[in-house]
Coordinates of C-alpha atoms in Angstrom, one line a residue:
X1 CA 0.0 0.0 0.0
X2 CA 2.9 2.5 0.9
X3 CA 4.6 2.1 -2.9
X4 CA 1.1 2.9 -4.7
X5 CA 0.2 6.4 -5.9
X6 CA -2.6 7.2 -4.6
X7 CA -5.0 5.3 -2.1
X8 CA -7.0 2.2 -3.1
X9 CA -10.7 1.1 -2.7
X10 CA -11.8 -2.1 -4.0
X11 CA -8.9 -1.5 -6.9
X12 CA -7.2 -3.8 -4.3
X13 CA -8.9 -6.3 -4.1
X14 CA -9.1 -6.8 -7.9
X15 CA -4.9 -6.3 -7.2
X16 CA -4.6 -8.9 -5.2
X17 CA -6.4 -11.6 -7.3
X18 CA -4.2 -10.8 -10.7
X19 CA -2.8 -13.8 -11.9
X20 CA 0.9 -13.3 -14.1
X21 CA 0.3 -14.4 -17.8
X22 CA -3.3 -14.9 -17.4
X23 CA -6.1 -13.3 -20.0
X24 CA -8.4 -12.6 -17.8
X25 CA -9.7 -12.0 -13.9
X26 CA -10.6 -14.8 -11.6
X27 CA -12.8 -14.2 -9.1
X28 CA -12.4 -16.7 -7.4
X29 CA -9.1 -15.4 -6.5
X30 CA -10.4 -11.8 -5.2
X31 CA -10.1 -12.1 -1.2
X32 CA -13.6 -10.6 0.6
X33 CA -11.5 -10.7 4.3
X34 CA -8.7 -8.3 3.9
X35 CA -9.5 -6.1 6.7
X36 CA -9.0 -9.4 9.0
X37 CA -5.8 -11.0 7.1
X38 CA -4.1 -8.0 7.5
X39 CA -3.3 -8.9 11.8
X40 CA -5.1 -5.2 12.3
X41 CA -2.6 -2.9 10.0
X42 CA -5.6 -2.1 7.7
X43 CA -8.9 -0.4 8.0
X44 CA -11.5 0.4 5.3
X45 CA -12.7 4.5 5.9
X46 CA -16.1 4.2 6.0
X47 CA -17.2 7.3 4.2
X48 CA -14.7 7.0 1.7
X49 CA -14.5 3.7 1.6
X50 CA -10.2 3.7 1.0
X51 CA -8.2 0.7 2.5
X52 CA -5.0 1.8 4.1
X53 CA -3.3 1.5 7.5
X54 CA -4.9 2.1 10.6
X55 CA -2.4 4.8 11.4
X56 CA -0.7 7.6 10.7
X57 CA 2.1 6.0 12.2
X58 CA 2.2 2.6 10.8
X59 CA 2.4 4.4 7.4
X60 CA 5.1 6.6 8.2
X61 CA 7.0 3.1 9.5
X62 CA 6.7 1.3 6.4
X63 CA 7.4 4.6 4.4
X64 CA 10.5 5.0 5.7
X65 CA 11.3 0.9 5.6
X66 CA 9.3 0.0 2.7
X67 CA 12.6 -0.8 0.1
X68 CA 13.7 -3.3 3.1
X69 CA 10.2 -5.3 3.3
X70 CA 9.5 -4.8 0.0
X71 CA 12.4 -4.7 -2.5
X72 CA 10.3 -5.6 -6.0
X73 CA 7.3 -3.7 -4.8
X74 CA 7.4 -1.3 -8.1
X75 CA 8.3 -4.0 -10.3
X76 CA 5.5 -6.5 -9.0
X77 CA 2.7 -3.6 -8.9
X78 CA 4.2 -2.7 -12.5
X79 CA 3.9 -6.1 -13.5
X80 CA 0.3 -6.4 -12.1
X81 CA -0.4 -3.8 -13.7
X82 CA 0.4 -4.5 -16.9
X83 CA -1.2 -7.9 -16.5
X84 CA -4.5 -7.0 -15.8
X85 CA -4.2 -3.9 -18.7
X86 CA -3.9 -7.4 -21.1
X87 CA -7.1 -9.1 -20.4
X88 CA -9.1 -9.9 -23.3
X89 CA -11.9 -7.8 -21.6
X90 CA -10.2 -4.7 -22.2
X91 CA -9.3 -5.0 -25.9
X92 CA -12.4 -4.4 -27.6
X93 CA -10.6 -0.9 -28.8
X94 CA -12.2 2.4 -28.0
X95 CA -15.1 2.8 -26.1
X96 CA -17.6 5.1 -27.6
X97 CA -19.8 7.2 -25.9
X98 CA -19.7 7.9 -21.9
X99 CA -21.8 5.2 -20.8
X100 CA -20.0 2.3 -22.2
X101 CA -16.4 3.3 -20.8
X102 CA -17.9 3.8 -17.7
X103 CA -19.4 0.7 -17.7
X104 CA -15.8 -0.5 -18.4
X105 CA -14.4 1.0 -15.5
X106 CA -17.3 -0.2 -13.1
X107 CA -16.8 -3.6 -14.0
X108 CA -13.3 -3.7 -14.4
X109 CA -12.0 -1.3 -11.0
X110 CA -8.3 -1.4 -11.7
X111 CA -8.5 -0.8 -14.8
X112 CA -8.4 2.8 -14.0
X113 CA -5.5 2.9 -11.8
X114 CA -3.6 0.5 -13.8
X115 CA -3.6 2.6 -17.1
X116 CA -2.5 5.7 -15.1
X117 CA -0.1 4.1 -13.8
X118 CA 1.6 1.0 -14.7
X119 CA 4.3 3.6 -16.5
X120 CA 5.4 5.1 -13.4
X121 CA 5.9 1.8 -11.6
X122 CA 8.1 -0.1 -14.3
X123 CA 9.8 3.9 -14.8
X124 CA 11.1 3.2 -11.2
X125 CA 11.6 -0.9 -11.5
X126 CA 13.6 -3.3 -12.2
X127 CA 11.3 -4.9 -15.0
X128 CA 12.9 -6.2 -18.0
X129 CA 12.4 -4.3 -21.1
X130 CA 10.8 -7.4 -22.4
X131 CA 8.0 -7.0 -20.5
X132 CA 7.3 -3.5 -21.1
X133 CA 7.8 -3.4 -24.9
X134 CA 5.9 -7.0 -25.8
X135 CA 2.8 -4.6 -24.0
X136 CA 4.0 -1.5 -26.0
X137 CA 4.1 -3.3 -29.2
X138 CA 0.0 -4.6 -28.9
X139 CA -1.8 -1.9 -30.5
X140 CA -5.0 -3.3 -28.5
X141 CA -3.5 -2.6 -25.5
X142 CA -1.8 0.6 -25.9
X143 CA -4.9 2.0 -27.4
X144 CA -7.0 0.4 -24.7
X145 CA -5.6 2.1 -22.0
X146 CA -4.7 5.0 -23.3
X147 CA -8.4 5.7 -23.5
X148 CA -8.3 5.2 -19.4
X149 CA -5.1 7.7 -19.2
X150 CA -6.3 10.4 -20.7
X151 CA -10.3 10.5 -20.9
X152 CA -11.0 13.0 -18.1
X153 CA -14.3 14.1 -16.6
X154 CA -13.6 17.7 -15.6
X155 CA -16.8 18.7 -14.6
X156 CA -20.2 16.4 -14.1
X157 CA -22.2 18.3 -16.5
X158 CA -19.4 17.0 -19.2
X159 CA -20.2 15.2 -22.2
X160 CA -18.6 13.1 -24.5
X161 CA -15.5 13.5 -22.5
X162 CA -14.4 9.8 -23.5
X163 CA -13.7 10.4 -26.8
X164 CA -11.8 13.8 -26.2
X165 CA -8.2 11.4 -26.4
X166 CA -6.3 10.7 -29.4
X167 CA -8.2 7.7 -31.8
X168 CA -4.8 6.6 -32.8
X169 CA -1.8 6.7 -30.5
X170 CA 1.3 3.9 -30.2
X171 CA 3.5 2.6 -27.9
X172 CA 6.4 5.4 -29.1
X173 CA 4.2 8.1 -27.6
X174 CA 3.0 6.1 -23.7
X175 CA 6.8 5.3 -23.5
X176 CA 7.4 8.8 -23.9
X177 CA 4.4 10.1 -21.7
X178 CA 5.6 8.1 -18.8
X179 CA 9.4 8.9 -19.2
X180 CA 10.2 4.8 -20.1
X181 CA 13.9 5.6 -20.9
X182 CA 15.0 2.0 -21.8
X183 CA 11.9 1.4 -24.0
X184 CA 12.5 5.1 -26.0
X185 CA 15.9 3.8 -26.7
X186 CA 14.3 0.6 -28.4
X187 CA 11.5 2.1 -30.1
X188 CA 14.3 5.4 -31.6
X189 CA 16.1 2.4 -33.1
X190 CA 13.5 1.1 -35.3
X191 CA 13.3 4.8 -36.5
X192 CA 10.6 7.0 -37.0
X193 CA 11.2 9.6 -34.3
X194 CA 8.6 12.1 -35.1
X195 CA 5.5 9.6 -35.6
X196 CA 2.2 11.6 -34.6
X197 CA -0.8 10.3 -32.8
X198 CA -3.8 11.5 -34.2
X199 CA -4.0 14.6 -32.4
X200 CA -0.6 15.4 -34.1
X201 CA 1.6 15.2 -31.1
X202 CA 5.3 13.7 -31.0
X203 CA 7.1 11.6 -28.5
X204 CA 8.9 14.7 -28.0
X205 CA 5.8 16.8 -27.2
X206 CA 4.4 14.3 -25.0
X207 CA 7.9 13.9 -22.9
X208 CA 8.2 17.5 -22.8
X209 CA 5.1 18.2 -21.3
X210 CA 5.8 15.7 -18.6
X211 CA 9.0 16.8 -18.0
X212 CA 11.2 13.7 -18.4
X213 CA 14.5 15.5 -19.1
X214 CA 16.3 11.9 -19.8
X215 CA 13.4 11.2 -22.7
X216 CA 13.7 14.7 -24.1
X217 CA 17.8 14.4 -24.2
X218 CA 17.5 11.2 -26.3
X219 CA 15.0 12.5 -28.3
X220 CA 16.9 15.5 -29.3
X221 CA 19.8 13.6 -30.0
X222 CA 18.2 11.8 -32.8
X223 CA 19.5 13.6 -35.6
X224 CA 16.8 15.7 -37.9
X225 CA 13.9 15.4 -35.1
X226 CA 11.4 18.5 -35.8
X227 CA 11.7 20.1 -32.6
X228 CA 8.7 22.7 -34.0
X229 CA 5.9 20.2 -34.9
X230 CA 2.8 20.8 -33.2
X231 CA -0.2 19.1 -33.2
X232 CA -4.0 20.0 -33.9
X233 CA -3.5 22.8 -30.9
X234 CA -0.5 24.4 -32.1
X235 CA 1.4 23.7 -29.2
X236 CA 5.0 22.5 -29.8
X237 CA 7.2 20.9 -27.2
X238 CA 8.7 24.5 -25.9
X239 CA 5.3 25.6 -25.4
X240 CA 4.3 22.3 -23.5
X241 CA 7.8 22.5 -21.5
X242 CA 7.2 26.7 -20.6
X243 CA 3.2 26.1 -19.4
X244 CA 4.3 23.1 -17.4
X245 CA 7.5 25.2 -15.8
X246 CA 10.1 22.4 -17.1
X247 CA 13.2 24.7 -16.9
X248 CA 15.6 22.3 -17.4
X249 CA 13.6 20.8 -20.9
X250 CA 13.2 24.5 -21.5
X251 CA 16.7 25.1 -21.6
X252 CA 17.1 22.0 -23.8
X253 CA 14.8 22.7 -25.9
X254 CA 16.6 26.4 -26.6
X255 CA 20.1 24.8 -27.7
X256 CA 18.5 23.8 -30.7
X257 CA 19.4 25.9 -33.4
X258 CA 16.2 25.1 -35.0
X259 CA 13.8 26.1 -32.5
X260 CA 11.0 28.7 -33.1
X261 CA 11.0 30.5 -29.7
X262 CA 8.2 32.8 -30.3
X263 CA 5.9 30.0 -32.0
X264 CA 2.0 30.3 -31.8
X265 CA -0.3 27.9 -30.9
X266 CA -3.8 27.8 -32.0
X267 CA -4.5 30.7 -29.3
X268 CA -1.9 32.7 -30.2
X269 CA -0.1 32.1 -27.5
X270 CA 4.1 31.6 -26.9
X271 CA 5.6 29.6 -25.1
X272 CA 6.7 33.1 -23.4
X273 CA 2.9 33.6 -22.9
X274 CA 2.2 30.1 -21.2
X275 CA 4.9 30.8 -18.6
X276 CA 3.5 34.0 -17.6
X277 CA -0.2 32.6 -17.5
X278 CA 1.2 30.0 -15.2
X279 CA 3.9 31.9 -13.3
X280 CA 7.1 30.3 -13.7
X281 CA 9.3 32.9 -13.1
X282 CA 12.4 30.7 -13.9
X283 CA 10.9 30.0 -17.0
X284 CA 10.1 33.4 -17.7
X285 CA 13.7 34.4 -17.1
X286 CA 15.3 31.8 -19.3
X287 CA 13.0 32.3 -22.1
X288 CA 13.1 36.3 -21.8
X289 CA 17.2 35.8 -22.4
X290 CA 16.8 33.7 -25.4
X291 CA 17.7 35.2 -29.0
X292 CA 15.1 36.6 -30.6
X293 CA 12.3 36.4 -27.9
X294 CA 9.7 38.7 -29.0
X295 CA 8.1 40.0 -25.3
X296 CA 5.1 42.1 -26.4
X297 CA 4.0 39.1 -28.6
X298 CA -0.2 39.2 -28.2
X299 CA -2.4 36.0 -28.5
X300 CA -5.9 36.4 -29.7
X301 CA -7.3 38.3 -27.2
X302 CA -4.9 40.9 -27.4
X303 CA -3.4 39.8 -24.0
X304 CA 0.9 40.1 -23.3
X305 CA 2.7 38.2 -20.9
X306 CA 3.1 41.0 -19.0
X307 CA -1.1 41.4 -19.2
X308 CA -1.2 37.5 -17.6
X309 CA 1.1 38.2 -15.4
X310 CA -0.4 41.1 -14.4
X311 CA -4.0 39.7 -14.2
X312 CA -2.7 36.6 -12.2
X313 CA -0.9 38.7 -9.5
X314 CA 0.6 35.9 -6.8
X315 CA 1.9 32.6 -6.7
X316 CA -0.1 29.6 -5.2
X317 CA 2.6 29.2 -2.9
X318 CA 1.4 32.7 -1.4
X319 CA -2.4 31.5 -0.8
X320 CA -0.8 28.7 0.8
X321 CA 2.0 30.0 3.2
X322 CA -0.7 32.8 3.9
X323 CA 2.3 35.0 3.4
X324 CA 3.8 37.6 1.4
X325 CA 5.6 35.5 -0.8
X326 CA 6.9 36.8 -4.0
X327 CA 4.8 34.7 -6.8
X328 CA 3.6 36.8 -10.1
X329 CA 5.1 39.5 -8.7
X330 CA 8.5 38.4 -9.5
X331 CA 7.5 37.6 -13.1
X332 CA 6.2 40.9 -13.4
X333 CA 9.6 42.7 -12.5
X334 CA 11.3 40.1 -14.7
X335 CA 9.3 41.5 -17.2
X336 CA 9.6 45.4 -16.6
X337 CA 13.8 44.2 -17.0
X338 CA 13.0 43.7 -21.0
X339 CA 14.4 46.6 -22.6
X340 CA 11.5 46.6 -25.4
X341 CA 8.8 45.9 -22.9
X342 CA 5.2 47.6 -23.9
X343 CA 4.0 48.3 -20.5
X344 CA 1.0 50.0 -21.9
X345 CA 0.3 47.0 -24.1
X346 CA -3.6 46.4 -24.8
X347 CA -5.9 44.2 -25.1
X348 CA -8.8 43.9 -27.2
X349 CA -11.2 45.9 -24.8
X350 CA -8.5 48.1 -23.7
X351 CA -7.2 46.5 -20.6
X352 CA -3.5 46.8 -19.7
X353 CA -1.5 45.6 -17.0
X354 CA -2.0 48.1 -14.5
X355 CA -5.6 47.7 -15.2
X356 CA -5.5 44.1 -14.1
X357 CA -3.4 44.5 -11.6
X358 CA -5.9 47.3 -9.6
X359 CA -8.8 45.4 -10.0
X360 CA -7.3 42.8 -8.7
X361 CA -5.6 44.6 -5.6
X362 CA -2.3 43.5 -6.5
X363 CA -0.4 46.1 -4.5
X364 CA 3.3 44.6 -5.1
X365 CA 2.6 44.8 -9.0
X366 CA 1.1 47.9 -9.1
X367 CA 4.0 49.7 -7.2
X368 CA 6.3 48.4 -9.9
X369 CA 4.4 49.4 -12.9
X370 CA 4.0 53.3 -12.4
X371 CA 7.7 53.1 -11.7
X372 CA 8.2 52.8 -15.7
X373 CA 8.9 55.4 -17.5
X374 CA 6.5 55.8 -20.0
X375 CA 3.2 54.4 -18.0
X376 CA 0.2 55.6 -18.4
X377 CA -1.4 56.4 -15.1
X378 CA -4.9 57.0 -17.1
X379 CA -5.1 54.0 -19.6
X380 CA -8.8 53.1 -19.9
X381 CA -10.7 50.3 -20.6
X382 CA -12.4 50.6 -24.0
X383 CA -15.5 48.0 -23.5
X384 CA -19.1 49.1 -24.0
X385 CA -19.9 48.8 -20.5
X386 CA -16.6 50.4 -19.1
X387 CA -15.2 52.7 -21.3
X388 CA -13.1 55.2 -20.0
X389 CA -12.3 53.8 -16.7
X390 CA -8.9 54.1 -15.5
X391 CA -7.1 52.0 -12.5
X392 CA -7.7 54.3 -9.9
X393 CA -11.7 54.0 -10.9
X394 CA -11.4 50.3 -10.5
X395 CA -9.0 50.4 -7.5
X396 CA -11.7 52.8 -5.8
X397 CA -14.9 50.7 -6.6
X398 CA -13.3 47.4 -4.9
X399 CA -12.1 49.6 -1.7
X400 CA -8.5 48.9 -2.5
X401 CA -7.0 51.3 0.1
X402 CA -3.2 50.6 -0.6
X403 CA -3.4 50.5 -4.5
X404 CA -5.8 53.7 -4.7
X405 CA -2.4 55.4 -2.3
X406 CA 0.1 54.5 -5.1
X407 CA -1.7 55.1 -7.8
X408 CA -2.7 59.1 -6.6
X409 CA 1.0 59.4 -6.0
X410 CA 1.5 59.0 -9.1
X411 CA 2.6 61.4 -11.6
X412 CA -0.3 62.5 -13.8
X413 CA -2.7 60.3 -12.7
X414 CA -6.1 62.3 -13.2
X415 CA -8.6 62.0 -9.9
X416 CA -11.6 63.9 -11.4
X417 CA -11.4 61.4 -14.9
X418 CA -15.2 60.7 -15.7
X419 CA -16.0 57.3 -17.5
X420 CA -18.1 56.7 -20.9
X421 CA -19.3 53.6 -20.6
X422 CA -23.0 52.6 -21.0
X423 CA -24.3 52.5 -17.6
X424 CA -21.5 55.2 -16.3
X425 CA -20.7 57.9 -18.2
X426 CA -20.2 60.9 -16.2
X427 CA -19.0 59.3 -12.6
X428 CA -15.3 59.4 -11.4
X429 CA -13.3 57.3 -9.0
X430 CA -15.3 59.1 -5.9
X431 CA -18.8 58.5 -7.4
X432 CA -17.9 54.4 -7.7
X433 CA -16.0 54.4 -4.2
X434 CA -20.0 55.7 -2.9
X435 CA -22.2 54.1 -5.1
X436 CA -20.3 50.6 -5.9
X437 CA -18.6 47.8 -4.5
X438 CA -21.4 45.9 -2.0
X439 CA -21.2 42.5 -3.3
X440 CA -17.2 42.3 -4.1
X441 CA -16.2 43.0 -0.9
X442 CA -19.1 41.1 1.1
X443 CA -18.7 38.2 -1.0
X444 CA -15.3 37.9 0.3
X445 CA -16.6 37.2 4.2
X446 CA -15.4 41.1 4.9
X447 CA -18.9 42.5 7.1
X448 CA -20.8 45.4 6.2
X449 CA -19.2 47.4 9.1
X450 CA -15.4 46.3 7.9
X451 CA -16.6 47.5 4.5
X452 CA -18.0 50.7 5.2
X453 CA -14.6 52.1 7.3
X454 CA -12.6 50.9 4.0
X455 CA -14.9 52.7 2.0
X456 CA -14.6 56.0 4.2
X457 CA -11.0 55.9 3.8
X458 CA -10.8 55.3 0.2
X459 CA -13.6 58.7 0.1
X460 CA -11.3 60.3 2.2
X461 CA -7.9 59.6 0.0
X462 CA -9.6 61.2 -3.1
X463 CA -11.3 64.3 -1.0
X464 CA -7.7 64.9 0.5
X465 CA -6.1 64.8 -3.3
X466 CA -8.6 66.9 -4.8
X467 CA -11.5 64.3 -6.1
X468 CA -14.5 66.9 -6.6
X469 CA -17.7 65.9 -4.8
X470 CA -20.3 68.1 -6.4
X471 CA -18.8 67.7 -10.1
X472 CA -18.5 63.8 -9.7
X473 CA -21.3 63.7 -11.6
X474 CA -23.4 60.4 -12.9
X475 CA -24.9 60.7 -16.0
X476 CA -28.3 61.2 -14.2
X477 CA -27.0 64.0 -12.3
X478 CA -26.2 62.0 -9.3
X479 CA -23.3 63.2 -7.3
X480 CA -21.4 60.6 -5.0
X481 CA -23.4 62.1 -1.7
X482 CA -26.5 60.6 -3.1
X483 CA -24.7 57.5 -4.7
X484 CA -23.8 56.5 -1.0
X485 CA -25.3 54.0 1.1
X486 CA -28.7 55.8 2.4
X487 CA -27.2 54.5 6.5
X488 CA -23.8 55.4 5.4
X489 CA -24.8 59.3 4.5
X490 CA -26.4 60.4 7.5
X491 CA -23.5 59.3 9.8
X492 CA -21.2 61.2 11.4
X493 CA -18.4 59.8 9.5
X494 CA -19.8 60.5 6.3
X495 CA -20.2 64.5 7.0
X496 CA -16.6 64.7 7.8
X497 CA -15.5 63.2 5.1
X498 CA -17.6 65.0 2.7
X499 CA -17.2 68.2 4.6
X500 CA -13.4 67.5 3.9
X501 CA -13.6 69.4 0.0
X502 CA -13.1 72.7 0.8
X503 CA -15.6 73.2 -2.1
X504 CA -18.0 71.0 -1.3
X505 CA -21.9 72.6 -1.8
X506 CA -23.0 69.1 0.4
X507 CA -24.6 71.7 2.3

């Protein structure tokens, strides 16, 4: 149980009652008293009904001694595997619709675990080559459980999601997808390096994306491989290698004199672009130091990988740790490093980088983008809805106290701007601060008390730097006084604040 890769429900019983060189399940053999054969190391969870230890501390113990007890563990689970991926009952080829390979799996309840799997185990055993390529060589088989690898029901709505996996696929590209180094060697020997599935993808695009660095360096040693080819999604193996934040491959990838380093998929997007999206600042840095990188390269939507990077703000590692940790933000300033950098770089509705990072809140990032040069404090969003709003509008409506403080101390930045847009033309970053902003912030478990005194000090940053309160005009006429929570107006609080504009006509 401790050398498997994930838990186990009634997968091991089905395990267990595998039978080397047989075609097919006995069931005879599957035991129904585990739980008691087991001398009281076991335990079945009740809700989720998982076998494994009874404690925490029994699995540490056999974690930590598991290569002494069991030695062949990965090559007998490999094995069993591979075994049970060989029954007659699973080479009827594709499934196709939803139904009938779900069926399959019901009926057949390792047959999930073993084609996700069986690669990683022989990767890491002792298995004889034999083995592994007698199973690669069966069409039937590889097909059959690649269908079980890759068929993936992301949401339970789904449909159809069985037959979203390559139709054709051999055992070049699974030996390759699971980083089988021994059988790669075998199959590059009979040739054909670059033979596509029927998605288009290579060996190399599949090992890539996985991040076997030992596959990918045999691969590219193979002399005339097309390091470029992509398949129906116009990713290549660089793009694969950048989203998946394989620095090493990436590097790799880069000595090849042949590689496109600003190639497009399908989205438009480079393997520069991927990087950002995902935030692999390594991979960001190696690939903004490559020849010929081009680093204001759009996709589709118009977007940089200074927008994505931008939009996404912080690192997972910072929602995890509950801490400031560096994340996008360290992408970002890799970014701002590029001497040809567009910081004001658009997208199709108008949104730049200091756009997304104000909505957002993303304090760190938008500290380091007025810093530039040639920013523009005012860049507004050009959709119908929100045309003309600027960062400091945006910043103000979601009571972003710390970002709506850099961005008035920056040069130029106009506190009176009025937005266009459909439902508000005429109001400034005051009128949205009164009138705006309820749900965003309740929605995030802040109360309504917590909300109004962030509210009243982002009213009271733009009163002290000049925001107008009587020409903050909505395109009804409304000013920001009337645009304010009805409670919120009539407290003491709010006729201080408002009382603040030496100007004001409140009165």
């Amino acid at each position: 149980m401790t050398h498997f890769r994930r838990s186990l429900t009634s997968e091991l019983q089905h395990t267990l009652a595998v039978e080397p060189g047989r075609s097919k399940l006995d069931e005879d053999n599957i035991p129904q008293i585990m739980v008691e054969v087991c001398a009281g190391l076991v335990t079945v969870d009740e809700e989720s009904n998982i076998i494994r230890l009874v404690h925490y501390t029994t699995q540490e113990y056999f974690e930590r001694t598991r290569n002494q007890w069991f030695p062949d563990a990965e090559s007998d689970i490999a094995k069993t595997c591979i075994t049970y991926l060989s029954f007659s009952a699973l080479e009827s080829g594709l499934c196709e619709t939803d139904n009938e390979f779900e069926e399959i799996l019901e009926s057949n309840k390792l047959y999930d675990y073993a084609a996700s799997n069986w690669g990683h185990h022989a990767r890491l055993a002792s298995i004889s080559s034999n083995e592994v390529m007698d199973f690669l060589q069966c069409e039937a088989k590889v097909i059959a459980s690649s269908q079980a690898l890759m068929a993936v029901k992301r949401h339970s709505w789904q449909s159809n999601y069985s037959a979203q996996v390559p139709r054709r696929i051999t055992g070049r590209h699974l030996a390759a997808y699971f980083g089988i180094q021994e059988a790669v060697k075998a199959f590059l020997d009979e040739g054909l390096p670059d033979i596509k599935d029927s998605d288009g993808r290579t060996p190399l695009s599949w090992a890539a994306e996985k991040g076997h660095e030992n596959v990918v360096e045999l691969l590219l040693a193979k002399a005339g491989i097309d390091v470029n080819s992509a398949g129906k999604t116009g990713l290549a193996a660089l793009s694969f290698a950048a989203e998946n934040g394989h620095a090493e491959i990436v590097k790799m990838l880069l000595m090849i004199k042949s590689i496109d380093v600003n190639q497009r998929d399908s989205y438009g997007r480079t393997p520069l672009l991927w990087a950002a999206i995902k935030g692999h600042e390594r991979v960001v840095g190696i690939l903004l130091a490559a020849a010929g990188i081009k680093v204001n390269s759009k996709d589709e939507d118009g977007w940089t990988a200074l927008s994505y990077a931008a939009e996404n703000g912080k690192e997972v590692v910072e929602m995890l740790l509950a801490a400031a940790m560096k994340g996008h933000e360290r992408v970002v300033e890799l970014l701002l490093a590029a001497a040809d950098i567009e910081v004001n770089s658009k997208d199709e509705d108008g949104w730049t980088a200091l756009l997304f990072a104000a909505v957002n809140g993303y304090k760190e990032v938008v500290k380091m983008l007025p810093a530039v040069d040639d920013i523009d404090a005012n860049s507004m969003s050009s959709d119908e809805y929100d045309r003309g709003r600027t960062a400091l509008s945006f910043a103000a409506e979601k009571g972003r106290e710390e970002v709506v403080k850099i961005l008035l101390a920056t040069d130029g930045v106009d506190i009176n701007h009025k937005s266009t847009g459909i439902y508000n033309s005429g109001r400034t970053a005051l009128s949205f601060v009164a009138g705006e902003g309820h749900e965003e912030i309740d929605s995030q478990d802040t109360t309504l008390h917590q909300w109004h005194q962030c509210q009243l000090q982002v009213d009271r940053l733009l009163l002290q730097n000049g925001a107008n309160i009587i020409k903050s005009k909505h395109w009804d006429d409304w000013t920001p006084l009337w645009l304010d929570e009805p409670d919120a107006v009539t407290t003491p609080e709010s006729f201080e604040y408002i009382s603040e504009d030496p100007g004001s006509e409140a009165y």
